[in-house]
Amino acid sequence: MIHFQSAEMTPLQRWRAILSGDPVDRVPVFPFAFGHNAILFGYPNLGDLYSKPELAYKTQIVAREIYGWDQPLFFWSPSWGITEYGGKSLFPYNPKMMSVTMVEPAVKTPEDAERLEVPDPKKDPNMIEAMKWMKKAVENKEMPMFFLSGGWLTNLDKIVEIQTVMRWIKYHPDLIKKLLAKTVEFAVRQTELLISEMGADTWIAMEATPTDSNTLISPQTFEQIVLPSAIAVHQKVLDLGVPMWFSHFCSNQNGNIKAGLIDRIPMGRPGIIHFGPEVDLKVTVERFGKKNIVIGNIDPPSIMLQPYEEVIKLAKADIEKGMYSPRGYIMGVGCELPPRTPTANVYALVKAAREFGRY
Amino acid sequence: MSQKEILEKLTNAVVAGDRDACAGLANEALKAGVDPYVAIMEGCSKGMEVLSKRYDTGEAFVPDILVAADAMNEAIAILKPHMKVEKATTKGKVALGVCEGDIHDIGKNIVKILLDAAGYEIIDLGPSVPVKTFVDTVREKKPEVLGISALMTFTMFGMPEVIDALKDAQLRDSVKVIVGGGPISAMFAEKIGADGYGNNGPEAVRLVGRLLGEKGGAQ
């Protein structure tokens, strides 16, 4: 790619430039900071962050200003793919909790699974509230932003208890496929709604897929059960006009990569691809860098636990592996930034990009 | 069928996660006069051992372990009532739980299944366990090993809290504390003063074996 030689770009300029394949002044930085932003604001827990889109919006913007990172806005429905289907969720108001939890699944038996109806996102007040703040972001020219979508086992484990999902993969594989098809249909309905409200070019569909990783399931299971619905949801959303997918293939995906399964998922042109720290960034660049923007994957616990100087070194190593990836590179953390990461260590990511990531 | 054949088939049925075959073979074992303890340890548990090795080498995955455990439990439910009480000894007592605030217990459950199959008595404290519950369990139930897991970077700090609380209660020397889970590393385990770290279920079993001075435990 051509590289930028003049004055400092703003985070949004950098983000848009990397999407369009234009030059950037330095490596952009996505720390995948969410919970950390609430702590930055002094919230004692993450409950409001995940239940109130207004707070998620505000904290992301201010945290980006404070640190100078380039991460665009992320949005999600506070129903989290749990309550739309009839399940019960628990927001992390306990200061020891880090994420929203499904506490009562919508589906407990194969009969429940057969009866499960695909929800209508237009009837979900949480989705309406999330869209209100997405529209605000459009008004403030904060595009393109990300919206958390689905169609994966990771979405299914918000409807069915995860160990039931794992067992049904063996006992009732066709039922799992049926349920996955319902999550694909739901993602399509959400996409249609978002497009009707704010067009297809203001946002990018994203997903995070830990349950689909080889930490839990084999590449064979991925190929036979997950891949058909992954291909379906990606293709359908792209066909509706959304320009690309940002896929956070969480955790260990080495088996799926080796078997050539990730390559079969349509990502858009370009896609944005991001693996957990278990995958060597060199492999990501070599395998996916021609068609996709790749995001780095520094080990999250190390960013939280190592001293500042070590974090600088880790960030530098990520930059060295990724910065000449053919279709663009963003330095990143391999999963969500640990919320309690020391401020200096978060700043170390941006500092390393400024010092070692200049083009 | 000879005893050897029954045990081999039981092992294979557990590995295949075949509940019906396990139930049938358990009944077959009883009819043939096979000692139920031998059927459990040399048939069922051996099947979990085979699967544990495959899991360790990336040839088996979580769904395989869970359905194998279901199949094994099917056989054990039939065999156990016929077991002589004096043979029902265990290799040691292990308490397992997930840090408070963390509901991700699939890793802990895999460790539980494998330790159980390896002959340990398990006290399962479940997900999201308060520090006090860990301490009370050590005080009252006296496990030799306490296993703590966490999947979230937020909740992993419950581990040093448990260790500190055990020290405060003067119980730290009475139990070996082992830790594991997604964000945990050997370095973190050492930093917080744990006695060991297991990267996965089979490693946890070897670690417990080593800590309890068994032959064949992790080095």
XYZ file of C-alpha atoms in Angstrom:
578
model
C 0.000 0.000 0.000
C 0.989 3.680 -0.389
C 1.993 5.347 2.829
C 1.179 8.765 4.169
C 4.031 11.181 4.740
C 2.544 14.402 6.089
C 0.692 15.688 9.174
C -1.003 13.677 11.913
C -4.377 12.241 10.891
C -7.366 12.155 13.222
C -8.587 8.727 14.435
C -11.605 8.842 12.117
C -9.481 9.896 9.139
C -7.140 7.004 9.861
C -10.009 4.544 10.208
C -11.670 5.598 6.962
C -8.385 5.654 5.100
C -7.505 2.131 6.101
C -10.952 0.935 5.036
C -10.656 2.494 1.618
C -7.051 1.393 1.110
C -5.721 4.949 1.224
C -2.448 5.925 2.893
C -2.300 6.316 6.661
C 0.282 8.246 8.666
C 0.793 5.505 11.217
C -0.555 2.172 12.307
C -4.080 2.591 13.741
C -4.777 1.160 17.215
C -7.868 -0.803 18.278
C -7.593 -1.857 21.929
C -11.098 -3.399 21.976
C -11.805 -1.394 25.094
C -15.348 -1.543 26.447
C -15.442 -2.399 30.151
C -12.268 -0.364 30.632
C -14.096 2.747 29.415
C -16.683 2.479 32.197
C -13.927 2.135 34.781
C -12.214 5.162 33.265
C -15.415 7.067 34.019
C -15.464 5.871 37.622
C -18.340 3.415 37.350
C -18.087 0.791 40.102
C -19.283 -1.979 37.779
C -20.083 -2.625 34.121
C -23.867 -2.977 34.436
C -24.830 0.402 33.007
C -22.262 0.157 30.242
C -23.846 -2.974 28.808
C -27.468 -2.033 29.446
C -27.469 1.622 28.389
C -26.378 2.406 24.825
C -26.051 6.089 25.712
C -23.288 5.311 28.187
C -21.537 2.963 25.777
C -21.616 5.736 23.173
C -20.322 8.437 25.508
C -17.561 6.396 27.125
C -16.197 5.167 23.801
C -15.906 8.688 22.438
C -14.253 10.149 25.520
C -11.890 7.203 26.015
C -10.746 7.566 22.411
C -10.065 11.268 23.025
C -8.141 10.550 26.215
C -5.927 7.828 24.791
C -5.750 8.863 21.148
C -6.588 5.403 19.816
C -8.455 4.901 16.561
C -11.174 2.429 17.472
C -14.540 3.371 15.927
C -17.793 3.054 17.842
C -19.180 -0.380 18.659
C -22.906 -0.894 19.233
C -24.974 -3.791 20.466
C -28.555 -4.395 21.484
C -28.766 -4.611 25.287
C -30.976 -7.655 24.733
C -27.741 -9.419 23.743
C -29.470 -12.148 21.738
C -30.822 -13.483 25.046
C -34.049 -11.746 25.972
C -35.338 -11.333 22.406
C -35.760 -15.106 22.333
C -37.398 -15.277 25.757
C -34.358 -16.045 27.911
C -33.344 -14.116 31.027
C -30.115 -12.162 31.353
C -28.115 -10.654 34.167
C -26.245 -7.408 33.656
C -22.849 -7.098 35.359
C -23.883 -4.903 38.292
C -21.867 -7.189 40.542
C -18.417 -5.525 40.460
C -16.821 -8.926 39.931
C -18.694 -9.575 36.688
C -17.262 -8.644 33.324
C -20.047 -9.412 30.896
C -23.765 -9.929 30.416
C -24.792 -13.424 31.426
C -27.626 -15.655 30.305
C -29.188 -16.967 33.500
C -32.279 -18.683 32.103
C -32.129 -20.135 28.615
C -35.040 -19.727 26.204
C -34.460 -23.279 25.030
C -34.031 -26.186 27.437
C -35.351 -29.156 25.486
C -35.344 -30.306 21.858
C -39.070 -29.508 21.813
C -38.352 -25.911 22.895
C -35.803 -25.727 20.095
C -38.309 -26.874 17.490
C -40.855 -24.313 18.736
C -38.446 -21.384 18.965
C -39.535 -18.460 16.838
C -37.212 -15.968 15.217
C -37.754 -12.672 17.062
C -38.727 -9.455 15.354
C -36.033 -6.876 16.241
C -38.472 -4.031 15.487
C -40.412 -5.073 18.583
C -37.345 -5.035 20.838
C -37.155 -1.742 22.778
C -33.473 -2.391 23.490
C -32.737 -2.547 19.769
C -34.710 0.674 19.227
C -32.640 2.357 21.959
C -29.376 1.099 20.447
C -30.445 2.433 17.044
C -31.213 5.831 18.586
C -27.547 6.126 19.549
C -26.347 4.717 16.277
C -28.333 7.447 14.528
C -26.739 9.992 16.831
C -23.363 8.633 15.740
C -24.391 9.080 12.101
C -25.436 12.681 12.823
C -22.039 13.272 14.380
C -20.299 11.648 11.415
C -18.817 8.877 13.512
C -19.193 6.337 10.715
C -18.629 3.637 9.866
C -19.355 2.007 13.202
C -19.701 -1.638 14.183
C -22.863 -3.487 15.106
C -22.681 -6.851 16.853
C -24.464 -9.442 14.740
C -24.646 -13.243 14.775
C -25.321 -16.634 13.252
C -22.767 -18.688 15.189
C -22.620 -21.178 18.067
C -21.552 -18.199 20.172
C -24.998 -16.720 19.530
C -26.663 -20.040 20.176
C -25.127 -20.333 23.638
C -27.182 -17.278 24.611
C -30.340 -19.220 23.783
C -29.342 -22.688 24.978
C -26.989 -23.433 27.895
C -23.504 -23.969 26.459
C -23.025 -27.507 27.731
C -26.352 -28.445 26.169
C -25.096 -26.955 22.912
C -21.947 -29.064 23.177
C -23.970 -32.233 23.898
C -26.525 -31.584 21.152
C -23.683 -31.260 18.655
C -23.288 -35.011 19.233
C -26.837 -36.079 20.075
C -28.900 -33.753 17.864
C -26.684 -32.181 15.188
C -29.653 -31.417 12.940
C -31.329 -29.529 15.761
C -28.219 -27.417 16.241
C -28.244 -26.641 12.533
C -31.916 -25.626 12.742
C -31.202 -23.345 15.683
C -28.237 -21.812 13.908
C -30.460 -21.132 10.910
C -32.802 -19.229 13.247
C -29.926 -17.067 14.528
C -28.934 -16.391 10.912
C -32.486 -15.301 10.140
C -32.472 -13.039 13.198
C -29.188 -11.432 12.087
C -30.717 -10.845 8.657
C -33.792 -9.210 10.213
C -31.573 -6.949 12.328
C -29.601 -6.040 9.224
C -32.759 -5.176 7.285
C -33.945 -2.995 10.153
C -30.643 -1.158 10.447
C -30.488 -0.594 6.713
C -34.030 0.788 6.694
C -33.140 3.202 9.508
C -29.623 4.336 8.585
C -28.593 2.828 5.277
C -26.059 0.110 4.598
C -22.928 2.213 4.349
C -22.859 3.707 7.840
C -22.066 0.516 9.696
C -20.165 -2.751 9.479
C -21.454 -6.087 10.737
C -19.270 -7.704 13.361
C -19.132 -10.909 15.326
C -17.069 -12.497 18.086
C -16.977 -16.287 18.105
C -15.312 -17.947 21.121
C -17.713 -20.903 21.265
C -16.891 -21.727 17.659
C -13.160 -22.001 18.363
C -11.032 -25.129 18.490
C -10.732 -24.582 22.228
C -14.155 -26.251 22.311
C -14.983 -27.881 18.994
C -13.060 -29.732 16.307
C -12.416 -28.382 12.824
C -14.689 -31.183 11.558
C -17.555 -29.945 13.744
C -16.827 -26.407 12.618
C -16.987 -27.488 8.985
C -20.115 -29.615 9.265
C -22.163 -27.566 11.701
C -20.888 -23.994 11.973
C -19.495 -23.190 8.554
C -22.737 -23.478 6.541
C -24.501 -20.945 8.765
C -21.404 -18.705 8.937
C -21.248 -18.601 5.149
C -25.016 -18.026 4.964
C -25.107 -15.118 7.403
C -22.089 -13.429 5.872
C -23.373 -13.770 2.324
C -26.916 -12.659 3.170
C -25.738 -9.560 5.042
C -23.330 -8.671 2.232
C -26.081 -9.203 -0.351
C -28.251 -6.722 1.539
C -25.567 -4.094 0.898
C -23.491 -4.022 4.075
C -19.967 -3.516 2.735
C -17.968 -5.923 4.859
C -17.700 -8.068 7.964
C -15.400 -7.551 10.881
C -14.842 -11.018 12.322
C -13.228 -11.481 15.689
C -12.457 -15.187 15.464
C -11.885 -15.477 19.169
C -9.585 -17.899 20.981
C -7.804 -20.838 19.307
C -8.783 -21.050 15.624
C -5.597 -22.735 14.421
C -7.349 -25.965 13.416
C -10.010 -24.097 11.454
C -7.343 -22.012 9.715
C -5.184 -25.038 8.871
C -8.189 -26.853 7.417
C -8.913 -23.859 5.151
C -12.324 -23.274 6.708
C -11.979 -19.579 7.544
C -10.986 -18.872 3.922
C -14.401 -20.098 2.796
C -16.320 -17.401 4.674
C -17.186 -14.379 2.492
C -15.890 -11.276 4.250
C -16.632 -8.425 1.806
C -14.020 -6.382 0.042
C -12.025 -6.034 2.112
C -13.064 -7.938 5.192
C -11.593 -7.168 8.586
C -10.106 -10.195 10.269
C -8.965 -10.588 13.844
C -7.880 -13.719 15.683
C -7.238 -14.438 19.333
C -3.655 -14.391 20.641
C -3.446 -18.156 20.073
C -2.985 -17.477 16.347
C 0.366 -16.138 15.143
C -0.172 -12.745 13.473
C 2.367 -13.764 10.821
C 0.021 -16.579 9.797
C -2.910 -14.153 9.650
C -0.988 -11.741 7.437
C 0.267 -14.463 5.100
C -3.008 -16.283 4.846
C -5.585 -13.492 4.912
C -3.691 -10.221 4.401
C -4.183 -9.878 0.656
C -7.964 -9.692 0.805
C -8.524 -8.466 4.350
C -7.465 -5.761 6.743
C -5.820 -7.680 9.567
C -5.901 -6.670 13.202
C -3.114 -7.548 15.611
C -3.661 -9.726 18.640
C -1.495 -8.868 21.625
C -2.184 -11.183 24.564
C -4.780 -9.403 26.765
C -3.655 -10.683 30.194
C -0.079 -9.629 29.365
C -1.231 -6.082 28.644
C -2.896 -6.009 32.029
C -0.173 -7.736 34.064
C 3.146 -6.798 32.475
C 4.993 -3.570 33.243
C 4.646 -0.604 30.879
C 8.007 -1.244 29.163
C 7.014 -4.825 28.386
C 3.713 -3.698 26.888
C 5.635 -1.321 24.623
C 7.739 -4.300 23.495
C 4.668 -6.466 22.897
C 3.032 -3.697 20.865
C 6.236 -3.161 18.875
C 6.398 -6.882 18.064
C 2.767 -6.816 16.879
C 3.520 -3.804 14.664
C 6.601 -5.457 13.180
C 4.624 -8.535 12.217
C 1.636 -6.697 10.806
C 2.398 -3.223 9.508
C 3.156 -4.214 5.925
C 0.206 -6.530 5.527
C -0.873 -5.916 1.905
C -4.461 -4.719 2.469
C -3.779 -2.890 5.714
C -3.095 -3.521 9.366
C -4.475 -2.251 12.650
C -2.606 -2.905 15.886
C -4.922 -4.609 18.318
C -5.470 -6.573 21.458
C -6.353 -10.257 20.922
C -9.697 -9.994 22.711
C -11.397 -7.383 24.873
C -8.909 -5.154 26.677
C -8.988 -6.351 30.299
C -11.110 -3.707 32.016
C -8.642 -3.246 34.859
C -5.627 -2.695 32.604
C -3.474 0.097 34.069
C -3.906 3.391 32.221
C -0.197 3.574 31.393
C -0.333 0.167 29.711
C -3.265 1.223 27.528
C -1.398 4.373 26.602
C 1.644 2.189 25.778
C -0.267 0.771 22.797
C -0.806 4.216 21.288
C 2.715 5.323 22.137
C 4.188 2.267 20.412
C 2.103 2.971 17.290
C 3.399 6.554 17.250
C 7.021 5.513 17.755
C 7.284 2.296 15.752
C 4.282 2.366 13.442
C 4.967 5.404 11.274
C 4.716 4.890 7.525
C -18.159 -62.712 26.634
C -15.037 -62.956 28.752
C -14.226 -60.339 31.394
C -11.483 -58.985 29.156
C -13.887 -58.579 26.245
C -16.506 -56.870 28.407
C -13.957 -54.412 29.803
C -12.572 -53.632 26.356
C -16.036 -53.061 24.955
C -16.926 -50.872 27.926
C -13.818 -48.786 27.307
C -14.703 -48.423 23.627
C -18.339 -47.556 24.398
C -17.233 -44.762 26.748
C -14.819 -43.410 24.121
C -17.628 -43.480 21.545
C -20.052 -41.803 23.966
C -22.499 -44.656 23.391
C -24.893 -44.565 26.356
C -26.993 -47.561 25.284
C -23.931 -49.734 24.759
C -22.530 -48.655 28.142
C -25.777 -49.572 29.905
C -25.946 -52.907 28.123
C -22.328 -53.740 28.894
C -22.702 -52.767 32.542
C -25.582 -55.239 32.855
C -23.560 -57.816 30.921
C -20.664 -57.312 33.350
C -22.914 -57.908 36.357
C -24.387 -61.063 34.768
C -20.911 -62.372 33.971
C -19.838 -61.821 37.576
C -17.308 -59.079 36.807
C -16.416 -57.122 39.946
C -18.274 -53.790 39.497
C -15.257 -51.893 40.847
C -13.079 -53.519 38.170
C -15.697 -52.716 35.522
C -15.698 -49.046 36.556
C -11.937 -48.634 36.920
C -10.685 -50.870 34.109
C -13.590 -50.405 31.714
C -15.215 -46.992 32.143
C -12.339 -44.982 33.614
C -9.939 -46.416 31.082
C -12.245 -45.089 28.364
C -12.044 -41.587 29.846
C -8.269 -41.964 30.097
C -8.085 -42.782 26.376
C -10.254 -39.770 25.606
C -8.267 -37.538 27.928
C -5.093 -38.381 25.977
C -6.880 -37.615 22.705
C -8.133 -34.305 24.133
C -4.590 -33.455 25.177
C -3.287 -34.085 21.647
C -6.134 -32.258 19.902
C -7.859 -35.388 18.629
C -10.894 -35.037 20.904
C -12.866 -31.950 21.904
C -15.356 -30.789 24.521
C -18.455 -32.442 22.965
C -16.569 -35.780 22.918
C -15.697 -35.493 26.608
C -19.221 -34.546 27.635
C -20.971 -37.371 25.813
C -18.328 -39.857 26.978
C -18.987 -38.739 30.547
C -22.726 -39.227 29.987
C -22.076 -42.750 28.701
C -19.734 -43.545 31.581
C -22.266 -42.298 34.121
C -24.912 -44.529 32.539
C -22.712 -47.559 33.236
C -21.666 -46.366 36.702
C -25.310 -45.882 37.739
C -25.874 -49.573 37.034
C -22.605 -50.845 38.498
C -22.206 -48.731 41.628
C -25.075 -50.172 43.722
C -23.390 -53.571 43.399
C -19.984 -52.359 44.552
C -18.567 -53.517 47.882
C -18.223 -50.497 50.158
C -14.595 -51.149 51.163
C -13.513 -50.888 47.541
C -15.045 -47.472 47.081
C -11.836 -45.680 48.040
C -10.574 -42.565 46.283
C -7.135 -41.264 45.381
C -7.846 -38.006 47.182
C -10.354 -35.216 47.622
C -10.390 -32.255 45.233
C -12.643 -29.194 45.537
C -13.298 -27.284 42.318
C -14.937 -23.927 41.688
C -15.011 -20.887 39.427
C -14.159 -17.398 40.718
C -16.994 -15.179 41.857
C -18.670 -13.267 39.019
C -17.659 -15.847 36.421
C -20.300 -18.261 35.169
C -18.060 -19.954 32.624
C -17.729 -23.418 34.111
C -17.224 -25.652 31.127
C -13.456 -25.851 31.712
C -13.976 -26.640 35.371
C -16.478 -29.328 34.408
C -14.016 -30.976 32.020
C -11.452 -31.084 34.843
C -14.121 -32.525 37.132
C -15.044 -35.277 34.670
C -11.426 -36.290 34.129
C -10.484 -36.202 37.823
C -13.599 -38.139 38.718
C -12.786 -40.773 36.104
C -9.216 -40.909 37.400
C -10.521 -41.903 40.841
C -10.613 -38.670 42.834
C -13.481 -37.569 45.017
C -14.779 -34.239 43.759
C -16.470 -31.441 45.667
C -18.004 -29.313 42.941
C -18.604 -25.763 44.143
C -19.964 -24.683 40.764
C -19.617 -21.342 38.976
C -19.318 -17.872 40.581
C -18.108 -19.023 43.986
C -17.591 -16.383 46.706
C -14.192 -16.353 48.406
C -15.803 -17.308 51.712
C -17.285 -20.475 50.218
C -13.852 -21.609 49.038
C -12.423 -21.002 52.510
C -15.334 -22.656 54.318
C -15.032 -25.693 52.052
C -11.341 -26.091 52.836
C -12.038 -25.722 56.535
C -15.013 -28.041 56.709
C -14.481 -30.633 53.981
C -10.707 -30.738 54.062
C -9.886 -31.362 50.397
C -6.230 -32.084 49.624
C -6.439 -29.914 46.508
C -8.456 -26.783 45.725
C -8.854 -26.025 42.008
C -9.943 -22.530 40.993
C -10.748 -21.490 37.446
C -11.620 -18.232 35.689
C -12.279 -17.343 32.084
C -12.407 -13.593 32.414
C -9.573 -11.167 33.044
C -11.910 -9.400 35.458
C -12.586 -12.437 37.618
C -9.110 -13.985 37.670
C -8.213 -11.699 40.569
C -10.559 -13.755 42.690
C -7.745 -16.328 42.792
C -5.259 -14.318 44.862
C -8.192 -13.242 47.038
C -8.913 -16.892 47.830
C -5.246 -17.601 48.545
C -5.000 -14.569 50.832
C -8.204 -15.552 52.613
C -6.847 -19.072 53.148
C -3.719 -17.541 54.676
C -5.806 -15.291 56.921
C -7.776 -18.330 58.054
C -4.490 -20.206 58.644
C -5.596 -22.870 56.176
C -3.144 -22.228 53.353
C -0.763 -25.007 54.392
C -3.570 -27.538 54.607
C -4.413 -27.521 50.908
C -2.691 -27.389 47.540
C -4.171 -24.626 45.390
C -4.181 -25.074 41.629
C -5.471 -22.617 39.048
C -6.472 -22.650 35.389
C -8.662 -21.073 32.728
C -8.374 -18.945 29.577
C -6.429 -15.915 30.824
C -4.364 -17.800 33.427
C -0.706 -18.624 32.862
C 2.040 -20.373 34.810
C 3.529 -16.943 35.445
C 0.292 -15.667 36.976
C -0.034 -18.829 39.083
C 3.459 -18.328 40.445
C 2.894 -14.623 41.049
C -0.192 -15.227 43.177
C 1.425 -18.072 45.109
C -0.597 -20.986 43.740
C 0.896 -24.466 43.947
C 0.328 -25.236 40.308
C -1.233 -24.357 36.982
C -2.921 -26.601 34.452
C -3.375 -25.504 30.870
C -6.179 -27.996 30.227
C -8.092 -30.874 31.797
C -5.537 -33.648 31.265
C -2.762 -31.383 32.548
C -4.827 -30.673 35.650
C -5.154 -34.406 36.304
C -1.390 -34.901 36.003
C -0.800 -31.888 38.237
C -3.088 -33.212 40.970
C -1.335 -36.558 40.723
C 2.053 -34.922 41.151
C 0.930 -32.740 44.050
C -0.503 -35.755 45.831
C 2.707 -37.686 45.232
C 1.326 -40.191 42.786
C 3.376 -42.091 40.281
C 2.801 -40.729 36.778
C 1.839 -37.205 37.860
C 3.089 -34.155 35.971
C 6.771 -33.362 36.389
